[in-house]
Amino acid sequence: VQLASASAGDHGLNAVGCSLRCRFLNLTIGVHLSVAKAWCIASRPKDCPQLADFIAIEIPRRDLREGEVRVLNHWMSVDPYMRGRMNAGDSYITPFELDKPMDGFAVGEVIESRATDFQPGDQVLHMLGWRTEAVAPANQYVKLPSSTIPIQAYLGIMGMPGATAYFGLFEVAQAKAGECIFVSAAAGGVGSTVLQLAKNKGLTVVASVGGPEKVRIVRDLGADFVIDYKSSPSIESALRDAVPSGVDIYFDNVGHSHLDAALGCAKDFARFAICGMIQSYNSTQPTILSNAIKIIEKRIAIKGFVITDFVCKLDAFRTDMAALIQQGRIRSLETIRSGFESGPSAFLELFSGGNVGKMLVRLVD
Amino acid sequence: VQLASASAGDHGLNAVGCSLRCRFLNLTIGVHLSVAKAWCIASRPKDCPQLADFIAIEIPRRDLREGEVRVLNHWMSVDPYMRGRMNAGDSYITPFELDKPMDGFAVGEVIESRATDFQPGDQVLHMLGWRTEAVAPANQYVKLPSSTIPIQAYLGIMGMPGATAYFGLFEVAQAKAGECIFVSAAAGGVGSTVLQLAKNKGLTVVASVGGPEKVRIVRDLGADFVIDYKSSPSIESALRDAVPSGVDIYFDNVGHSHLDAALGCAKDFARFAICGMIQSYNSTQPTILSNAIKIIEKRIAIKGFVITDFVCKLDAFRTDMAALIQQGRIRSLETIRSGFESGPSAFLELFSGGNVGKMLVRLVD
């Protein structure tokens, strides 16, 4: 293993290094190497997915082809948007195929490479999640920088959810210091990042969460006002009580009555960044808005967005966010479930509020 | 009378001219001069207004003060937005006060002036509608240019509804040639102008209207596809059948199921200009959206707007629209009701689809 580390620049020795390293890994996490495993969806749920909608399969190991890289996944991501991928039909992202390994973000370590740009030991981000091991051409991996930031952060605050918060807040909603923002699901992966970014920028934040533990957590993160929607008879009344002069921005992760409350309490020319509607994902119940007319009266601009539309700007996000983390001005909240087997249950917890911050599945101890 | 016309530039003779003119007018439309009349609201309706919610009052005539102008209103405007003004409470425009003369756009002729800028015979636009005669300081009147455009057009296609169509289409929705637009209430004052402006610009237009007469009218105006929502079991299905590839723009005058249909058939990055929700004005029924999630999936931008936010740009609108009218490229559709007494009933017809194009009340034959 030391040989592999020392000879990172030498292709001739790399094969040996890799081989040594693989054998070493084999001892500690042998199951991952003897056979790779992946989660598939077995059926498309109509409403709330069940564990029975998922099935684990074994993927036979095969030799790498020229240009391919094998990665041992250390962490995989489960995210609310994946619920939409369980449905058939067109959307902004392709549906999961039945009985084929699901994909999604994951981070891991290169354990074998037939591509010149990757060496065993490299830490990478990629989209071949929901499996223990990824085998793909080198262009499907992004090498992670060496830093004090732990690699799982690239699935959360430094990754897709962090970028979603960042671009939703600053590009879509055009947040400015001194404004007032209402954010729903404020203890979630995206919401907790929106909250902190907004406080760093100098906004007043009204955070909606479910339950007393999350109330405490978002207060700790700096929320100026907190609404526990589970114990509030009316989100709209609670929001109006918190900020009688209204909100400049609504960052929507929930939809439905949260969206309606925000419409009812919007200031003139308020901007709504519509990021998620988790209350819709498992339900065919329509969205009922008593305050739709406020869109006109208050000249509200409502914009849906998807993070993939901002990929060309990711460098700016990564630089800014890394600086905030390293300066201690923003914290990564994580809920961790352990083991490949816990993938589907961790995913299902997203819809019952089981996570605080980013939900992660740790695949390698 | 000829003396008055001939002496328009002579202040000394103007008083005589005015006096002669007044006496002449007095013979033909004596009721307006012996006593002015105005409509007030007598009660604030909960849902659909009734005739009994309006009351006509007499306004005692008084002498003009220095700087004031007296205008005999020839046409007054009734508009859907006025329904909102019948409610108490804050909005983008102040509510009508109970038992005080209602205001609104009107055009008429100066019959007496103690302001140097206005002469009897001048044709003016102003906000003191819902009455036979206006008495106000000169700065509340806008002199209309002499042109072939009839003055009542300044209540319609050359006025607030025309400007609403123009800025909604080009500023809010950023309409471009080659795009596809869906417009609801397309036979209305705003909708029929949106339709024609869009066709002039080179867009494909899907028009929704109620009933076979309006279907015929919007086809004549150039609509590429027409949906009769009254005979369509599903507006969304009808829209999808008309333009399977979806719409780039939705111009909303109706809200509710029209808005939901547009969400369901929006292309990626569609823009919705939310101008009116006439289906909401007389109802406390909430807006029910089955397609709210499309806001995210399709990255739809929904923007409410109010024409008063565009006053600084009205000159550009007037120049462009006058040219289109004079080139015969756009037509003003009008529904005319005659006599001061018909004001409230003309207004109520707006909510039952009684108008084609701009609803106008002619006060002087």
XYZ file of C-alpha atoms in Angstrom:
730
model
C 0.000 0.000 0.000
C 2.814 2.345 0.810
C 4.339 1.373 -2.485
C 1.118 2.383 -4.266
C 1.085 5.741 -2.552
C 4.693 6.427 -3.276
C 4.416 5.532 -6.918
C 1.345 7.487 -7.835
C 3.075 9.047 -10.822
C 4.414 5.811 -12.247
C 2.102 3.883 -14.483
C 4.232 0.827 -14.467
C 4.045 0.501 -10.735
C 0.436 1.547 -10.544
C -0.847 -1.805 -11.557
C 1.103 -3.308 -8.718
C -0.080 -0.572 -6.370
C -3.620 -1.127 -7.382
C -3.335 -4.807 -7.012
C -1.861 -4.414 -3.537
C -4.476 -1.876 -2.637
C -7.265 -4.071 -3.920
C -6.049 -6.967 -1.949
C -5.825 -4.754 1.120
C -9.352 -3.460 0.601
C -10.507 -6.976 -0.017
C -9.543 -7.906 3.475
C -11.500 -5.106 5.106
C -14.520 -4.791 2.881
C -14.346 -7.993 1.032
C -18.034 -8.223 0.250
C -17.769 -5.225 -2.046
C -15.129 -6.821 -4.139
C -16.321 -10.368 -4.290
C -19.540 -9.160 -5.797
C -20.925 -5.685 -6.441
C -24.484 -4.930 -5.457
C -26.982 -2.403 -6.717
C -30.510 -1.256 -5.950
C -33.175 -1.328 -8.651
C -36.796 -0.349 -8.577
C -39.032 -3.371 -8.888
C -42.262 -1.432 -9.357
C -43.411 2.129 -9.893
C -45.297 3.376 -6.830
C -48.540 5.271 -7.303
C -48.161 7.307 -4.134
C -45.830 6.641 -1.214
C -43.057 4.204 -2.172
C -42.615 1.089 -0.045
C -39.543 -1.019 0.634
C -41.084 -3.655 -1.634
C -40.727 -1.269 -4.565
C -36.954 -1.765 -4.367
C -34.887 -4.826 -5.100
C -31.170 -5.425 -4.596
C -29.297 -7.251 -7.326
C -25.783 -8.549 -7.695
C -23.675 -7.238 -10.540
C -21.103 -9.711 -11.840
C -17.617 -8.251 -11.741
C -15.958 -7.826 -15.073
C -12.524 -6.691 -16.167
C -12.101 -3.026 -17.004
C -11.927 -2.002 -20.613
C -9.389 0.530 -21.821
C -10.321 3.976 -20.474
C -12.518 2.660 -17.680
C -12.232 3.227 -13.957
C -13.513 1.130 -11.052
C -14.638 3.029 -7.970
C -15.543 1.684 -4.588
C -18.435 3.835 -3.440
C -17.979 5.118 0.105
C -21.144 7.212 0.324
C -24.292 7.322 -1.752
C -26.886 10.006 -1.855
C -30.642 9.641 -1.506
C -32.569 12.744 -2.516
C -36.216 13.757 -2.790
C -35.929 14.411 -6.543
C -35.380 10.683 -7.034
C -39.038 10.123 -6.231
C -39.896 11.712 -9.575
C -37.518 9.324 -11.290
C -39.526 6.390 -9.977
C -42.430 7.489 -12.180
C -42.636 6.674 -15.849
C -43.042 9.473 -18.351
C -41.094 12.509 -19.388
C -39.671 14.971 -16.924
C -36.532 17.063 -16.712
C -34.601 13.924 -15.842
C -34.975 10.417 -17.203
C -36.962 7.924 -15.149
C -35.269 5.007 -13.447
C -35.659 1.865 -15.508
C -37.317 -1.093 -13.852
C -34.887 -3.813 -12.768
C -31.834 -1.805 -13.855
C -29.421 -0.346 -11.292
C -30.613 3.095 -10.176
C -28.196 5.942 -10.441
C -27.615 9.022 -8.345
C -24.722 10.893 -6.823
C -22.060 8.947 -4.955
C -18.514 9.542 -3.806
C -15.847 6.937 -3.529
C -12.314 5.900 -4.184
C -10.713 4.650 -7.361
C -9.659 1.038 -6.837
C -8.662 0.174 -10.383
C -8.012 2.312 -13.406
C -7.332 1.833 -17.082
C -7.508 5.589 -17.653
C -4.400 7.719 -17.440
C -6.094 10.522 -15.496
C -7.160 8.362 -12.571
C -5.048 6.512 -10.056
C -6.093 4.147 -7.332
C -6.696 6.198 -4.218
C -8.195 9.140 -6.088
C -11.414 10.326 -4.519
C -14.172 10.966 -7.018
C -17.740 12.163 -7.370
C -19.997 10.510 -9.919
C -23.587 9.639 -10.778
C -23.399 5.858 -10.403
C -24.932 5.713 -6.984
C -27.297 3.144 -5.468
C -24.526 0.544 -5.855
C -21.419 -0.551 -4.022
C -19.091 -0.231 -6.950
C -19.031 1.842 -10.115
C -17.449 0.808 -13.392
C -17.532 3.461 -16.091
C -15.426 5.448 -18.554
C -13.181 8.041 -16.951
C -15.264 10.974 -18.219
C -18.045 10.016 -15.829
C -15.945 10.821 -12.771
C -14.945 14.120 -11.236
C -11.821 14.042 -9.118
C -12.347 15.657 -5.718
C -9.738 18.116 -4.450
C -7.639 17.267 -1.415
C -8.884 19.490 1.362
C -10.151 19.430 4.898
C -13.662 19.050 3.567
C -14.839 15.445 3.988
C -15.782 13.759 0.741
C -19.403 13.138 1.695
C -19.886 16.916 1.715
C -19.765 16.659 -2.084
C -23.116 14.885 -1.881
C -24.505 17.624 0.327
C -23.443 21.157 1.040
C -20.614 21.109 -1.540
C -22.700 19.126 -4.006
C -26.066 19.157 -5.680
C -28.161 20.190 -2.642
C -25.694 22.954 -1.744
C -25.605 24.240 -5.310
C -29.411 24.099 -5.423
C -29.583 26.305 -2.338
C -26.919 28.672 -3.674
C -28.294 29.212 -7.175
C -31.894 29.180 -6.044
C -31.163 31.883 -3.512
C -28.804 34.102 -5.461
C -29.682 33.498 -9.117
C -33.354 32.565 -9.115
C -34.545 34.611 -6.129
C -31.879 37.327 -6.425
C -31.587 37.547 -2.634
C -30.176 40.779 -1.271
C -29.015 41.863 2.169
C -31.800 43.330 4.285
C -34.559 41.307 2.665
C -36.828 38.815 4.366
C -36.958 35.193 3.196
C -39.326 32.392 4.089
C -37.885 28.907 3.592
C -39.806 25.670 3.962
C -38.279 22.327 4.950
C -35.600 24.500 6.496
C -33.959 21.623 8.359
C -33.505 19.612 5.171
C -30.408 19.294 3.020
C -31.283 22.203 0.769
C -33.287 24.210 3.296
C -30.613 24.231 5.997
C -28.137 25.528 3.432
C -30.529 28.222 2.182
C -31.069 29.324 5.766
C -27.351 29.646 6.472
C -26.485 31.275 3.142
C -29.278 33.795 3.686
C -28.077 34.625 7.199
C -24.520 35.031 5.915
C -25.832 37.416 3.258
C -27.712 39.501 5.826
C -31.309 38.479 5.266
C -33.990 37.946 7.874
C -35.017 34.284 7.788
C -38.351 32.711 8.644
C -37.846 28.947 8.729
C -40.611 26.363 8.596
C -39.885 22.897 9.991
C -41.815 19.987 11.463
C -41.367 19.176 15.143
C -39.563 20.590 18.181
C -36.159 18.999 17.481
C -35.949 20.702 14.111
C -37.159 23.966 15.637
C -34.161 23.843 17.950
C -31.780 22.978 15.130
C -32.809 25.811 12.809
C -32.681 28.269 15.697
C -29.100 27.134 16.256
C -28.405 27.765 12.572
C -29.566 31.352 13.007
C -33.207 31.457 11.884
C -34.816 34.687 13.088
C -38.306 33.193 13.243
C -39.311 29.537 13.266
C -42.663 28.024 12.393
C -43.377 24.457 13.452
C -45.923 23.683 10.760
C -46.958 20.504 12.541
C -48.207 22.451 15.537
C -49.447 25.574 13.720
C -53.154 25.625 12.872
C -52.370 27.973 9.963
C -48.962 28.407 8.354
C -50.184 31.656 6.818
C -51.205 33.109 10.184
C -47.951 31.994 11.754
C -45.986 33.582 8.918
C -47.948 36.834 9.155
C -47.437 36.924 12.912
C -43.702 36.392 12.439
C -43.235 39.062 9.756
C -46.301 41.318 9.509
C -44.683 43.381 6.756
C -44.401 40.291 4.565
C -41.671 38.374 2.760
C -39.514 39.410 -0.180
C -38.547 35.851 -1.040
C -40.033 32.411 -0.649
C -37.772 29.410 -1.152
C -40.142 26.510 -1.705
C -39.205 22.941 -0.919
C -42.689 21.798 0.024
C -45.472 23.347 -2.085
C -49.167 23.234 -1.160
C -50.120 25.107 2.031
C -46.597 26.462 2.424
C -46.771 27.971 -1.059
C -50.240 29.334 -0.361
C -49.068 30.892 2.911
C -46.168 32.564 1.139
C -48.514 33.973 -1.514
C -50.712 35.344 1.241
C -47.787 37.064 2.974
C -45.776 38.235 -0.029
C -44.608 41.803 -0.359
C -45.010 43.648 -3.642
C -42.627 42.220 -6.250
C -41.768 39.181 -4.116
C -39.728 36.454 -5.794
C -40.483 32.763 -5.279
C -37.789 30.217 -6.073
C -39.631 26.940 -6.537
C -37.107 24.240 -5.803
C -39.198 21.343 -4.583
C -42.721 20.342 -3.670
C -42.088 17.337 -1.474
C -45.737 17.324 -0.410
C -46.619 16.514 -4.026
C -44.182 13.745 -4.695
C -46.154 10.924 -3.118
C -49.583 12.312 -3.641
C -52.025 12.930 -6.421
C -53.788 15.576 -4.316
C -53.840 18.847 -6.204
C -52.319 22.043 -4.889
C -55.064 24.236 -3.442
C -54.307 27.938 -3.438
C -56.598 30.427 -1.749
C -54.175 33.226 -2.473
C -53.527 32.777 -6.202
C -54.905 36.256 -6.912
C -51.999 37.704 -4.915
C -49.742 36.754 -7.824
C -51.294 39.712 -9.633
C -51.982 42.063 -6.745
C -48.431 41.746 -5.420
C -46.782 41.255 -8.828
C -45.133 38.077 -7.595
C -42.545 36.340 -9.779
C -42.610 32.572 -9.308
C -39.823 30.605 -10.922
C -39.272 26.899 -10.979
C -35.693 25.755 -11.332
C -33.588 22.662 -11.633
C -29.955 22.611 -10.619
C -28.791 20.981 -13.845
C -29.472 24.302 -15.584
C -26.644 25.874 -13.582
C -23.813 23.426 -14.261
C -21.832 26.007 -16.196
C -21.590 28.112 -13.036
C -20.625 25.369 -10.596
C -17.041 26.577 -10.184
C -18.161 29.851 -8.630
C -20.402 27.948 -6.247
C -17.653 25.540 -5.203
C -15.193 28.351 -4.532
C -17.685 30.398 -2.512
C -19.051 27.475 -0.556
C -15.645 25.996 0.266
C -14.564 29.384 1.611
C -17.684 29.656 3.789
C -17.106 26.168 5.168
C -13.424 26.746 5.834
C -14.170 30.072 7.535
C -16.646 28.284 9.802
C -19.518 30.419 8.534
C -21.623 27.532 7.310
C -22.163 24.066 8.677
C -22.975 20.829 6.938
C -25.832 19.010 8.620
C -25.993 15.313 7.880
C -28.144 12.356 8.770
C -26.237 9.154 8.171
C -27.633 5.657 7.631
C -25.143 2.844 7.404
C -24.780 0.064 4.902
C -25.883 -0.652 1.381
C -28.987 -2.394 2.691
C -30.279 0.829 4.248
C -30.536 2.683 0.919
C -34.279 2.354 0.322
C -35.265 2.944 3.949
C -33.061 6.040 4.114
C -34.733 7.269 0.949
C -38.218 6.657 2.352
C -37.338 8.576 5.510
C -37.001 11.713 3.377
C -40.762 11.746 2.966
C -41.555 11.386 6.653
C -39.106 14.048 7.760
C -36.628 11.500 9.097
C -33.580 13.517 8.131
C -31.949 16.605 9.528
C -29.770 18.115 6.837
C -28.507 15.896 4.064
C -29.522 12.237 4.168
C -26.506 10.054 3.383
C -25.907 6.351 3.138
C -22.462 5.260 4.254
C -21.336 2.220 2.287
C -17.855 1.746 3.720
C -17.032 2.058 7.397
C -70.995 77.411 -31.537
C -69.036 78.326 -34.574
C -67.700 81.271 -32.629
C -66.448 78.903 -29.910
C -64.685 76.727 -32.451
C -63.169 79.672 -34.214
C -61.882 81.299 -31.085
C -60.147 78.371 -29.481
C -56.921 80.312 -29.086
C -58.474 83.423 -27.560
C -59.003 83.350 -23.837
C -61.162 86.471 -23.851
C -63.615 84.888 -26.216
C -63.381 81.454 -24.720
C -65.728 82.254 -21.906
C -68.271 83.320 -24.459
C -67.555 80.299 -26.596
C -67.904 78.030 -23.622
C -71.078 79.668 -22.582
C -72.526 79.305 -26.071
C -71.336 75.758 -26.299
C -72.759 74.934 -22.903
C -76.057 76.371 -23.871
C -76.021 74.377 -27.079
C -75.117 71.185 -25.232
C -77.769 71.993 -22.720
C -80.381 71.742 -25.410
C -79.304 68.339 -26.625
C -78.193 66.612 -23.456
C -79.709 68.857 -20.894
C -79.835 66.266 -18.144
C -76.043 66.218 -17.915
C -75.802 69.902 -17.303
C -78.762 70.539 -15.122
C -77.405 68.026 -12.695
C -74.409 65.668 -12.843
C -74.896 62.077 -11.869
C -72.503 59.474 -10.561
C -72.537 55.814 -9.604
C -71.510 54.735 -6.114
C -71.301 51.342 -4.526
C -73.949 50.920 -1.870
C -72.620 47.654 -0.474
C -69.580 45.422 -0.834
C -70.558 42.157 -2.501
C -69.250 38.882 -1.085
C -69.282 37.085 -4.417
C -71.076 38.114 -7.598
C -72.112 41.789 -7.490
C -75.784 42.620 -8.088
C -77.392 45.745 -9.464
C -78.543 46.509 -5.923
C -74.900 46.945 -4.910
C -74.835 50.158 -6.967
C -76.615 53.422 -6.396
C -76.802 56.508 -8.590
C -76.498 59.884 -6.931
C -76.827 63.456 -8.114
C -73.840 65.742 -7.727
C -74.770 69.379 -7.266
C -73.098 71.588 -9.833
C -70.636 74.076 -8.518
C -68.553 76.826 -10.087
C -65.025 75.923 -11.145
C -62.161 77.068 -9.011
C -59.036 78.532 -10.552
C -57.094 75.801 -12.362
C -60.058 73.429 -12.648
C -61.628 71.957 -15.752
C -65.145 70.640 -16.334
C -65.469 67.691 -18.699
C -68.600 66.196 -20.131
C -67.902 62.470 -20.195
C -68.731 60.882 -23.535
C -67.633 57.350 -22.742
C -66.884 55.566 -19.517
C -65.030 52.349 -19.039
C -66.112 49.328 -17.047
C -63.315 46.835 -16.438
C -62.896 43.551 -14.607
C -60.223 44.986 -12.281
C -62.926 47.202 -10.764
C -64.397 44.158 -9.077
C -61.373 44.094 -6.777
C -62.001 47.725 -5.915
C -65.445 46.816 -4.600
C -63.769 44.857 -1.807
C -62.435 46.488 1.322
C -58.822 45.958 2.278
C -55.462 46.642 0.760
C -54.590 45.798 -2.804
C -52.499 47.385 -5.526
C -55.255 49.953 -6.015
C -57.430 51.693 -3.429
C -60.927 50.304 -2.853
C -64.014 52.242 -3.907
C -65.481 54.083 -0.954
C -69.084 53.331 -0.088
C -71.529 56.035 -1.185
C -68.814 58.096 -2.872
C -68.669 58.430 -6.677
C -66.677 55.557 -8.167
C -63.815 56.422 -10.436
C -62.362 54.765 -13.495
C -61.228 55.710 -16.966
C -63.440 57.956 -19.053
C -63.039 60.140 -22.121
C -64.927 63.318 -22.805
C -64.873 66.876 -23.901
C -63.898 69.978 -21.983
C -66.979 72.151 -21.541
C -65.555 74.728 -19.168
C -62.027 75.555 -18.147
C -60.271 77.782 -15.659
C -56.921 76.290 -16.630
C -54.835 77.825 -19.362
C -53.874 74.488 -20.926
C -57.424 73.357 -21.619
C -60.005 74.867 -23.902
C -63.611 73.918 -24.389
C -63.759 71.334 -27.117
C -60.542 69.624 -26.064
C -60.914 65.875 -25.878
C -59.435 64.340 -22.767
C -58.800 61.077 -20.958
C -59.096 60.957 -17.193
C -59.892 58.735 -14.215
C -63.165 60.344 -13.108
C -65.418 57.800 -14.719
C -68.708 56.365 -13.482
C -70.205 59.878 -13.732
C -71.645 62.140 -16.389
C -69.392 65.047 -15.682
C -65.938 65.488 -14.204
C -64.716 68.500 -12.291
C -61.058 68.404 -11.316
C -57.759 70.252 -11.472
C -56.180 70.344 -14.922
C -53.407 67.913 -13.983
C -55.933 65.111 -13.777
C -56.650 65.259 -17.501
C -54.641 64.063 -20.467
C -55.400 65.801 -23.734
C -56.017 63.344 -26.558
C -54.304 63.914 -29.888
C -56.358 64.784 -32.955
C -56.272 61.717 -35.149
C -58.478 59.305 -37.009
C -58.598 57.127 -33.920
C -61.957 57.538 -32.174
C -61.683 58.776 -28.605
C -63.279 55.710 -27.030
C -60.269 53.707 -28.258
C -58.351 55.409 -25.435
C -60.450 53.369 -23.024
C -59.648 50.195 -24.947
C -56.981 49.289 -27.434
C -55.143 52.626 -27.094
C -55.713 52.746 -23.356
C -55.293 50.656 -20.265
C -56.455 47.315 -21.721
C -54.314 47.789 -24.829
C -51.281 48.719 -22.764
C -51.925 45.727 -20.511
C -51.858 43.435 -23.529
C -48.767 45.128 -24.961
C -46.595 45.157 -21.841
C -47.835 41.784 -20.666
C -46.904 40.244 -23.973
C -43.634 41.979 -24.737
C -42.238 42.974 -21.326
C -43.578 40.367 -18.910
C -43.748 37.353 -21.233
C -40.949 38.494 -23.570
C -42.818 37.136 -26.600
C -40.720 36.375 -29.643
C -41.570 35.516 -33.227
C -41.968 31.801 -33.793
C -43.164 31.042 -30.285
C -46.510 29.579 -29.300
C -48.821 31.469 -26.966
C -51.990 30.377 -25.190
C -54.332 33.228 -24.268
C -57.491 32.885 -22.199
C -60.524 35.169 -22.475
C -59.185 35.814 -25.956
C -62.307 37.641 -27.111
C -62.104 40.120 -24.232
C -60.687 43.627 -24.270
C -57.196 42.560 -23.251
C -57.299 39.071 -24.779
C -58.340 40.191 -28.262
C -55.467 42.670 -28.270
C -52.962 40.067 -27.062
C -54.136 37.747 -29.815
C -53.673 40.359 -32.542
C -50.358 41.688 -31.214
C -49.052 38.127 -31.045
C -50.131 37.372 -34.607
C -48.511 40.613 -35.813
C -45.306 39.568 -34.066
C -45.308 36.145 -35.714
C -46.401 33.859 -32.902
C -48.711 30.881 -33.102
C -51.811 31.630 -31.042
C -54.108 29.247 -29.198
C -57.147 31.225 -28.060
C -59.623 30.109 -25.418
C -63.102 31.632 -25.485
C -66.608 30.722 -24.357
C -69.241 29.967 -26.974
C -69.489 29.646 -30.762
C -69.859 33.363 -31.525
C -66.564 34.147 -29.836
C -64.943 31.168 -31.556
C -65.855 32.739 -34.880
C -64.614 36.167 -33.799
C -61.183 35.047 -32.631
C -60.755 32.955 -35.776
C -61.427 36.140 -37.741
C -58.753 37.894 -35.682
C -56.250 35.255 -36.750
C -56.112 32.699 -33.936
C -54.403 29.537 -35.191
C -56.261 27.263 -32.780
C -59.410 27.992 -30.798
C -60.698 26.245 -27.708
C -64.314 26.761 -26.681
C -63.849 26.077 -22.995
C -67.598 25.884 -22.466
C -67.868 22.859 -24.726
C -64.498 21.233 -23.935
C -64.565 18.527 -21.269
C -60.904 19.317 -20.499
C -59.133 22.544 -21.390
C -55.826 20.770 -20.857
C -56.665 17.992 -23.324
C -57.934 20.516 -25.852
C -54.751 22.542 -25.498
C -52.541 19.478 -25.837
C -54.477 18.371 -28.907
C -54.046 21.831 -30.447
C -50.304 22.119 -29.795
C -48.817 18.779 -28.779
C -45.348 20.306 -28.465
C -46.596 22.708 -25.816
C -46.738 26.447 -25.257
C -43.919 28.927 -24.716
C -46.194 31.565 -23.230
C -49.451 31.656 -21.337
C -51.260 34.968 -21.059
C -53.695 34.494 -18.193
C -56.911 36.468 -17.898
C -58.908 33.731 -16.191
C -56.893 31.649 -13.696
C -58.108 28.312 -12.285
C -58.496 25.492 -14.813
C -57.048 27.633 -17.600
C -53.922 28.215 -15.542
C -53.737 24.535 -14.656
C -54.096 23.543 -18.317
C -51.293 25.904 -19.283
C -49.030 24.422 -16.584
C -49.795 20.977 -17.920
C -48.887 21.942 -21.490
C -45.951 24.272 -20.874
C -42.673 23.827 -22.683
C -39.405 24.021 -20.782
C -38.748 27.595 -19.634
C -42.275 28.732 -20.490
C -43.247 32.219 -19.318
C -46.662 32.958 -17.835
C -47.879 36.555 -17.757
C -50.589 36.615 -15.104
C -52.787 39.542 -16.002
C -56.158 38.589 -14.577
C -58.046 35.776 -12.902
C -61.612 36.702 -13.692
C -62.791 33.341 -12.423
C -61.581 34.386 -8.962
C -63.092 37.818 -8.747
C -66.579 36.792 -7.693
C -65.693 33.603 -5.932
C -64.036 32.436 -2.793
C -63.334 29.066 -4.383
C -59.605 28.367 -4.258
C -57.495 27.723 -7.325
C -56.944 23.994 -7.706
C -53.798 23.031 -9.591
C -53.085 19.436 -10.529
C -49.998 20.502 -12.447
C -48.185 22.684 -9.908
C -45.177 20.362 -9.989
C -44.643 21.328 -13.630
C -43.446 24.716 -12.392
C -40.282 22.902 -11.362
C -40.081 20.208 -14.016
C -40.505 22.724 -16.835
C -38.749 25.637 -15.061
C -41.773 27.821 -15.636
C -41.568 31.527 -14.790
C -44.913 32.890 -13.618
C -45.181 36.635 -13.231
C -48.098 38.685 -12.033
C -48.263 42.224 -13.323
C -50.292 45.368 -13.066
C -50.339 47.964 -15.814
C -49.700 50.879 -13.461
C -46.124 49.594 -13.100
C -45.508 50.441 -16.766
C -46.694 54.058 -16.905
C -43.203 55.342 -17.598
C -43.215 53.407 -20.862
C -46.659 54.376 -22.128
C -45.335 56.624 -24.894
C -43.689 53.724 -26.685
C -46.902 51.748 -26.433
C -49.036 54.596 -27.806
C -46.721 55.141 -30.764
C -46.553 51.447 -31.637
C -50.255 50.792 -31.182
C -51.373 53.883 -33.103
C -49.196 52.796 -36.011
C -50.669 49.285 -35.983
C -54.196 50.681 -35.941
C -53.527 53.176 -38.702
C -51.859 50.502 -40.829
C -54.953 48.355 -40.409
C -52.947 45.619 -38.718
C -54.977 45.577 -35.520
C -58.653 46.097 -34.860
C -60.447 47.478 -31.860
C -63.323 45.262 -30.796
C -65.950 46.993 -28.708
C -69.213 46.130 -27.027
C -71.196 49.287 -26.398
C -73.972 49.836 -23.856
C -75.770 53.150 -23.985
C -76.610 55.614 -21.279
C -75.411 56.422 -17.789
C -78.030 54.089 -16.340
C -76.464 51.070 -18.019
C -73.139 51.396 -16.161
C -73.651 48.724 -13.499
C -75.350 46.232 -15.826
C -72.559 46.652 -18.399
C -70.049 46.025 -15.628
C -71.884 42.895 -14.453
C -71.918 41.542 -18.008
C -68.113 41.330 -17.875
C -68.449 38.410 -15.484
C -70.903 36.469 -17.601
C -68.972 36.898 -20.829
C -71.396 39.480 -22.208
C -68.738 41.473 -23.979
C -66.741 40.944 -27.113
C -63.681 43.137 -26.949
C -63.737 46.193 -24.743
C -66.966 46.872 -22.839
C -67.836 50.565 -23.097
C -70.665 52.733 -21.801
C -71.626 55.547 -24.134
C -72.862 58.534 -22.131
C -73.497 61.003 -24.947
C -75.176 60.077 -28.203
